[in-house]
Amino acid sequence: MSLILRAAFGAPLLVAVPAAAQEAPSNTEIVVTAERLVEEAIQRVGETPGGANVVSASDFDEKVAVSLRDALAFSPGVYAQPRFGQEVRLSIRGSGISRGYHMRGLTLLQDGVPINLADDNGDFQELDPAFLQHVEVFRGANALRFGASTLGGAINGVTPTGRSSNGVHLRVDGGSFDTLRGFASAGFADARGDAWLAIAGDRSDGDRDHARRKALRVNGNVGLRLSESVETRFYASAQTIRQELPGALTYAQVTSTPQTGSSVGDQARDIDSLRLQNRTSIAIGSGNLDVGLFLSAKQLHHPIYQVIDQKSLDWGSYARLDQNFGALGLTAGVTARFGNIASRRFVNVNGEQGAKTFAADQQARTIDAYAEARVRPVPALTLIAGAVYTSGLRRQDQVFPTIASGRASFDQLSPKLGLLYEPVRNVQLYANLSRSHELPGFIELAQISSFVPLDAQRGWTAEIGGRGRIGPLRFDLSVYRADLDGELLQYNIAPPTIPAATFNAGKTRHQGVELGLDLDLATWARLRQVYMWSDFRFRDDAQFGDNRLPVVPEHLYRAELRLGGEALHVSPNIEWTPRGGWADYANSFRTSGYVLFVLSAEARVDERFTLFADARNLGGRKAAGDISAVVQYTPASAIFYPVERRSVFAGVRAAF
């Protein structure tokens, strides 16, 4: 059984609610609260004059959701391609397009608090889909409500509370490559407050040599109702992640022996982290004020070309006000992040620390202040104006092998104008014009002790589109063009004396189409589709002319046909890339396209137990799924990551 939730524009979102929660009178309050949480997320999309969507956990809970790629596979405009294990390329509108590791160009949040470090670099492995109730995706400047200013926008993972996930929930799955995962959560709620705690563990040998991984994660929160209008919630999450790095391959290896991996240097990425945060929500009139504090401590042991050893401590605070005065709405806020990193590098001796080669203390500050006003002159039309201001500071004090200092400061203001029009019930049309900016972080700046002289990336984006429902068809369409100045691009260096080189390009253009189409063919058949057209290129560059930017392919299409009902259904799935992405800035080599076939299924045994299965790459296709860009490709360039190999997983979910 399901609840139909309606956004402000009337488009429905189907959200699965456990049968026990629907039928037990004592849990009525919990059902209402769970509905409200998702409905508020949809409401925010309905107030956004641009690309945005909400992904419910029910959209991916029958799959082995190893990474955000599995959760966001059918989110329009999100390019999420696996590299290995939980490592993915996560990009929206070409954000961080040349970054071959970690994440850049996106603000990634959990429960409204940035996971990114204070210099805006981040590790998305810390956001595990197993813990999420739903995911909010705001593309580009549509993420202004989170203070995001980048080309890509923001992705916010929302965890359950004791009200929205009452009782005990268990999940166990496993399969190919000796993969085994387990998840358990417990939620409790009464009139005074609620609590939710979850733990997850996983291990796998990986689908390539030297790709073993294991992780243990704990998430929890406690909410207290201080009064009818005030609630405070404390969050905590801790994770220990161990991931061997199999490395990139040549194109010949990717298309012949994709299981190959390198053990040279015993390369790995090991993360231990702890995040604490508090959010206090105060109801004010017809709106809400959120204020909060957060603290994040992380240790990174990262044997690659050298052993990178980093201990970071980030902290900050935020305030976010949402008010609705009928014909006038207002969102305003500020997020201040501060961070210190003790950065050390050592000679890599088979994954262990040898002689010290580098030591520095790094300090970062990023403050985002933002505001957006919404005016409704007539019921069907909303006009939006807003801006985000960012002040950033990056400083490095090197103490070994020489004493040197580097410092860079940035101040950027990006405005936004938009309109939202509802010509008929259940249909919205929108348009917006916005500026974006992105500040370089330590990975970009600290390539030399005195800092590389890099500017902030800036750009103007124009977007038109619409979303809604027409009969059995639900659609989400955005067409955009972003003209960028000083885009932060990278290329691999061989031999790797440093991980990569970063430079400010001249003028570049990112334009494309983001399309999602859902069609209810019958009560027992639903077709989901997403399509992306991505045209990213230089503009009259002195060296590269109008060449296309490498990595992201021009066309990408995914479709899933769900056949059956709640008791039993099967879902064949296809991913089609007609032509692969360019490997280099010179546009001398482009990878071949591919088709991947996937099949998932789910069967409800009774009200408590559900079985599911997930089979991937059934055709055993060998192809390049991701690329680390170089200036000029040669057959010896080891810059490719293979698509996932053929695999089968199965599991069981239980709710008590």
XYZ file of C-alpha atoms in Angstrom, residues 231-621:
391
model
C 12.496 21.203 18.149
C 16.193 20.435 18.455
C 17.913 17.427 16.927
C 21.389 16.022 17.533
C 23.077 13.977 14.803
C 26.135 11.728 14.922
C 27.805 9.608 12.287
C 31.031 7.651 12.280
C 32.646 5.545 9.613
C 35.767 3.547 9.024
C 36.366 2.802 5.347
C 39.141 0.665 3.848
C 39.441 0.600 0.054
C 42.236 -0.856 -2.072
C 42.809 1.087 -5.284
C 43.118 -1.064 -8.411
C 44.245 1.905 -10.519
C 43.369 2.951 -14.041
C 43.994 0.814 -17.129
C 44.980 1.299 -20.716
C 42.171 1.096 -23.232
C 43.460 -2.274 -24.462
C 43.245 -3.654 -20.927
C 39.766 -2.227 -20.312
C 38.378 -3.895 -23.431
C 40.131 -7.243 -22.952
C 41.001 -7.887 -19.285
C 38.947 -5.438 -17.187
C 39.510 -7.533 -14.067
C 43.141 -6.391 -14.081
C 44.302 -4.279 -11.163
C 47.627 -3.000 -9.943
C 49.219 -3.921 -6.612
C 52.206 -1.633 -7.133
C 52.615 0.507 -4.037
C 49.616 -1.198 -2.430
C 47.588 1.907 -3.185
C 44.545 2.518 -0.990
C 42.202 5.112 0.459
C 41.475 4.558 4.143
C 39.132 6.984 5.900
C 38.157 7.277 9.547
C 35.726 10.073 10.259
C 33.320 11.377 12.860
C 30.634 14.022 12.305
C 28.524 15.692 14.972
C 25.857 18.286 14.370
C 22.870 19.959 15.931
C 19.895 21.552 14.240
C 17.279 23.547 16.089
C 14.087 24.332 14.184
C 11.901 27.211 15.304
C 8.465 27.728 13.775
C 7.981 31.432 13.073
C 4.604 32.427 11.702
C 4.106 30.610 8.394
C 7.764 29.691 8.115
C 10.715 28.194 9.876
C 14.159 29.147 11.168
C 16.881 26.499 11.338
C 20.090 27.152 13.241
C 22.846 24.661 13.790
C 26.428 23.753 14.611
C 28.596 21.004 13.152
C 31.982 19.404 13.728
C 33.817 16.910 11.539
C 37.069 15.093 12.266
C 38.674 12.938 9.600
C 41.863 10.978 9.117
C 42.966 9.989 5.622
C 45.664 7.360 4.944
C 46.129 7.403 1.201
C 49.079 5.514 -0.354
C 49.284 6.559 -4.021
C 52.339 8.031 -5.784
C 53.386 8.870 -2.225
C 51.690 8.108 1.076
C 49.356 11.018 1.794
C 48.569 11.318 5.479
C 46.040 13.970 6.463
C 44.251 14.772 9.681
C 41.519 17.347 9.271
C 39.183 19.112 11.664
C 36.285 21.134 10.242
C 33.634 23.034 12.130
C 31.051 25.664 11.496
C 27.550 26.942 11.962
C 24.566 27.855 9.847
C 21.238 29.642 9.939
C 18.485 29.237 7.362
C 15.170 31.138 7.320
C 12.162 30.161 5.209
C 9.076 32.370 5.271
C 5.872 32.313 3.259
C 3.628 35.377 3.330
C 1.139 34.199 0.732
C 2.111 36.125 -2.387
C 5.635 36.652 -1.025
C 8.178 34.024 0.003
C 11.680 34.454 1.379
C 14.655 32.159 1.916
C 17.837 33.534 3.491
C 20.770 32.071 5.295
C 24.461 31.867 5.988
C 26.834 28.916 6.356
C 30.308 29.424 7.806
C 32.881 26.645 7.555
C 36.383 26.596 9.015
C 38.973 23.864 8.735
C 42.525 22.849 9.608
C 44.453 20.087 7.858
C 47.735 18.600 9.004
C 49.043 17.462 5.620
C 51.984 15.078 5.416
C 53.493 13.041 2.594
C 55.945 10.144 2.722
C 57.746 7.855 0.322
C 55.417 4.953 -0.488
C 57.056 1.708 0.613
C 54.509 -0.923 -0.387
C 51.701 1.105 1.140
C 53.598 2.073 4.278
C 55.259 5.341 5.206
C 58.891 5.753 4.253
C 60.930 8.916 4.486
C 58.976 12.121 4.946
C 58.852 14.281 1.822
C 56.425 17.056 2.759
C 54.699 18.599 5.766
C 52.395 21.585 5.988
C 49.543 23.000 7.981
C 46.573 24.159 5.934
C 43.736 26.439 7.019
C 40.542 27.075 5.082
C 37.539 29.332 5.539
C 34.434 29.403 3.370
C 31.452 31.609 4.231
C 28.337 31.529 2.049
C 25.563 34.083 2.569
C 22.464 33.827 0.403
C 18.942 35.136 -0.033
C 16.077 34.439 -2.418
C 12.719 36.209 -2.708
C 9.643 34.755 -4.432
C 6.796 37.036 -5.544
C 3.481 35.736 -6.897
C 1.791 38.649 -8.772
C -0.934 36.275 -10.039
C -1.734 32.767 -8.766
C -0.141 30.968 -11.742
C 3.094 32.989 -11.895
C 6.013 33.273 -9.469
C 9.004 35.576 -9.968
C 12.261 34.736 -8.185
C 15.346 36.850 -7.471
C 18.294 35.923 -5.308
C 22.050 35.929 -4.844
C 24.815 34.065 -3.039
C 28.000 35.684 -1.768
C 31.083 33.617 -0.925
C 34.166 34.685 0.973
C 36.991 32.166 0.923
C 40.472 31.905 2.390
C 43.066 29.190 1.763
C 46.428 29.239 3.529
C 49.291 26.766 3.663
C 52.330 26.972 5.948
C 54.902 24.471 4.749
C 57.406 23.308 7.384
C 59.218 20.544 5.477
C 61.423 20.150 3.451
C 61.587 23.947 3.352
C 59.705 26.676 5.144
C 57.312 28.502 2.844
C 53.815 29.946 2.922
C 51.026 30.306 0.409
C 47.824 32.284 0.751
C 44.821 32.879 -1.498
C 41.612 34.769 -0.776
C 38.449 35.001 -2.839
C 35.258 37.066 -2.841
C 32.486 36.211 -5.285
C 28.867 37.314 -5.735
C 26.470 35.387 -7.964
C 22.922 36.651 -8.640
C 19.944 34.681 -9.928
C 16.679 35.608 -11.662
C 13.889 33.173 -12.515
C 10.224 32.648 -13.148
C 7.824 29.780 -12.526
C 4.555 29.472 -14.444
C 1.752 26.946 -14.003
C -0.341 27.066 -17.230
C -2.561 24.155 -16.167
C -2.912 22.025 -13.072
C -0.037 19.565 -12.542
C 2.291 21.293 -15.035
C 5.030 23.849 -14.351
C 7.197 25.774 -16.805
C 10.283 27.673 -15.685
C 13.228 29.785 -16.809
C 16.198 31.244 -15.000
C 19.443 33.127 -15.516
C 22.160 32.726 -12.909
C 25.818 33.231 -12.225
C 27.928 30.524 -10.578
C 31.332 30.540 -8.961
C 33.678 27.878 -7.659
C 36.735 28.467 -5.494
C 39.855 26.306 -5.832
C 40.749 24.101 -2.885
C 44.022 22.750 -1.593
C 44.149 19.952 -4.183
C 44.211 22.636 -6.880
C 46.247 25.310 -5.104
C 48.846 23.343 -3.163
C 50.617 21.741 -6.112
C 53.672 23.797 -5.092
C 54.571 25.216 -1.696
C 53.821 28.815 -2.672
C 50.442 27.959 -4.236
C 49.549 27.810 -7.892
C 48.114 31.188 -8.988
C 44.560 30.092 -9.738
C 41.420 32.206 -10.047
C 37.893 31.231 -9.107
C 35.843 29.555 -11.825
C 32.928 31.762 -12.918
C 30.054 31.389 -15.335
C 26.574 32.435 -16.429
C 23.900 29.783 -16.973
C 20.576 30.163 -18.784
C 17.973 27.425 -18.254
C 14.453 26.711 -19.443
C 12.286 23.687 -18.813
C 9.259 22.179 -17.172
C 7.962 19.343 -15.024
C 4.669 17.808 -14.089
C 2.135 15.214 -15.112
C -0.063 14.856 -18.178
C -2.299 11.800 -17.901
C -0.081 8.727 -17.411
C 3.095 10.688 -18.263
C 5.342 12.394 -15.705
C 8.130 14.551 -17.100
C 11.118 16.588 -15.950
C 12.922 18.529 -18.688
C 15.707 21.121 -18.458
C 17.670 22.734 -21.284
C 20.671 24.788 -20.211
C 23.681 26.687 -21.511
C 26.556 27.724 -19.233
C 29.332 29.998 -20.507
C 32.304 29.647 -18.173
C 35.406 31.741 -17.643
C 38.439 30.225 -15.931
C 37.021 26.707 -15.658
C 39.192 24.635 -13.315
C 40.474 21.757 -15.435
C 42.961 19.007 -14.644
C 45.101 16.539 -16.521
C 47.106 13.533 -15.377
C 50.884 13.713 -15.214
C 53.156 10.761 -15.958
C 55.332 9.923 -14.154
C 53.184 11.137 -11.233
C 55.408 13.571 -9.358
C 52.144 15.159 -8.213
C 48.633 13.689 -8.552
C 47.487 16.046 -11.303
C 47.950 19.547 -12.672
C 45.155 22.119 -12.497
C 44.776 25.204 -14.652
C 42.226 27.901 -15.390
C 40.966 27.368 -18.919
C 39.963 30.336 -21.035
C 36.366 30.382 -22.190
C 34.414 27.121 -22.189
C 30.778 26.234 -22.738
C 28.640 23.571 -21.086
C 25.236 23.040 -22.640
C 22.843 20.162 -22.628
C 19.481 18.539 -22.057
C 18.350 16.783 -18.869
C 15.240 14.680 -19.375
C 13.279 12.331 -17.167
C 10.153 10.547 -18.434
C 7.988 8.159 -16.416
C 5.076 6.463 -18.143
C 2.366 4.387 -16.453
C 1.628 1.834 -19.175
C -0.800 -0.108 -16.973
C -1.472 -0.694 -13.306
C 1.202 -3.417 -13.479
C 3.695 -1.733 -15.847
C 5.740 1.459 -15.407
C 8.526 2.745 -17.652
C 11.241 5.013 -16.218
C 13.637 6.825 -18.550
C 16.399 9.414 -18.266
C 18.381 10.976 -21.088
C 21.318 13.385 -21.022
C 22.792 15.317 -23.918
C 26.084 16.902 -22.851
C 27.983 19.272 -25.127
C 31.000 20.584 -23.212
C 33.757 22.342 -25.179
C 36.450 24.994 -25.379
C 35.595 28.274 -27.083
C 38.294 29.671 -29.375
C 41.057 28.349 -27.136
C 44.590 29.196 -28.267
C 45.706 25.559 -27.952
C 42.531 23.480 -28.259
C 40.281 25.625 -30.447
C 36.670 24.462 -30.097
C 37.553 20.924 -29.014
C 35.173 19.038 -26.793
C 36.104 18.561 -23.168
C 36.996 14.951 -22.344
C 35.391 12.403 -19.982
C 31.585 12.806 -20.227
C 29.986 11.213 -23.324
C 27.681 13.285 -25.487
C 24.637 11.012 -25.073
C 23.540 8.798 -22.182
C 20.212 6.945 -21.912
C 18.829 4.719 -19.167
C 15.476 2.954 -19.037
C 13.774 0.587 -16.611
C 10.503 -1.267 -17.175
C 8.839 -2.392 -13.951
C 6.432 -5.293 -14.487
C 4.187 -6.485 -11.685
C 2.748 -5.141 -8.459
C 3.767 -4.574 -4.868
C 3.721 -8.303 -4.084
C 5.982 -9.322 -6.989
C 7.698 -7.409 -9.770
C 10.684 -7.657 -12.106
C 12.513 -4.691 -13.621
C 14.712 -5.077 -16.704
C 17.044 -2.122 -17.105
C 19.261 -0.795 -19.899
C 22.095 1.760 -19.993
C 23.118 2.924 -23.453
C 25.995 5.187 -24.403
C 26.088 5.406 -28.228
C 29.622 6.869 -28.208
C 32.047 7.169 -25.327
C 33.768 10.296 -24.084
C 36.953 11.850 -25.393
C 40.110 10.754 -23.576
C 42.136 13.929 -24.088
C 41.914 17.663 -24.646
C 43.432 17.212 -28.100
C 40.396 15.093 -29.121
C 42.639 12.454 -30.659
C 40.888 9.425 -29.156
C 37.296 8.680 -28.198
C 36.164 5.510 -26.431
C 33.548 3.229 -27.934
C 29.938 3.200 -26.814
C 28.315 0.350 -24.934
C 25.024 -1.158 -23.797
C 24.589 -2.660 -20.336
C 21.684 -4.898 -19.370
C 20.498 -5.122 -15.750
C 17.670 -7.083 -14.156
C 16.239 -6.585 -10.671
C 13.306 -8.247 -8.934
C 11.433 -8.027 -5.656
C 8.949 -10.318 -3.911
C 7.045 -9.556 -0.717
C 6.835 -12.720 1.359
C 4.503 -11.156 3.948
C 4.011 -7.867 5.740
C 7.453 -8.133 7.334
C 9.782 -9.826 4.853
C 10.758 -8.844 1.306
C 13.192 -10.660 -0.981
C 15.078 -8.919 -3.787
C 17.706 -9.692 -6.452
C 19.929 -7.497 -8.620
C 21.876 -8.770 -11.667
C 24.229 -6.402 -13.519
C 25.941 -6.300 -16.913
C 24.226 -9.503 -17.952
C 25.892 -9.359 -21.376
C 29.369 -9.250 -19.885
C 30.208 -6.066 -21.808
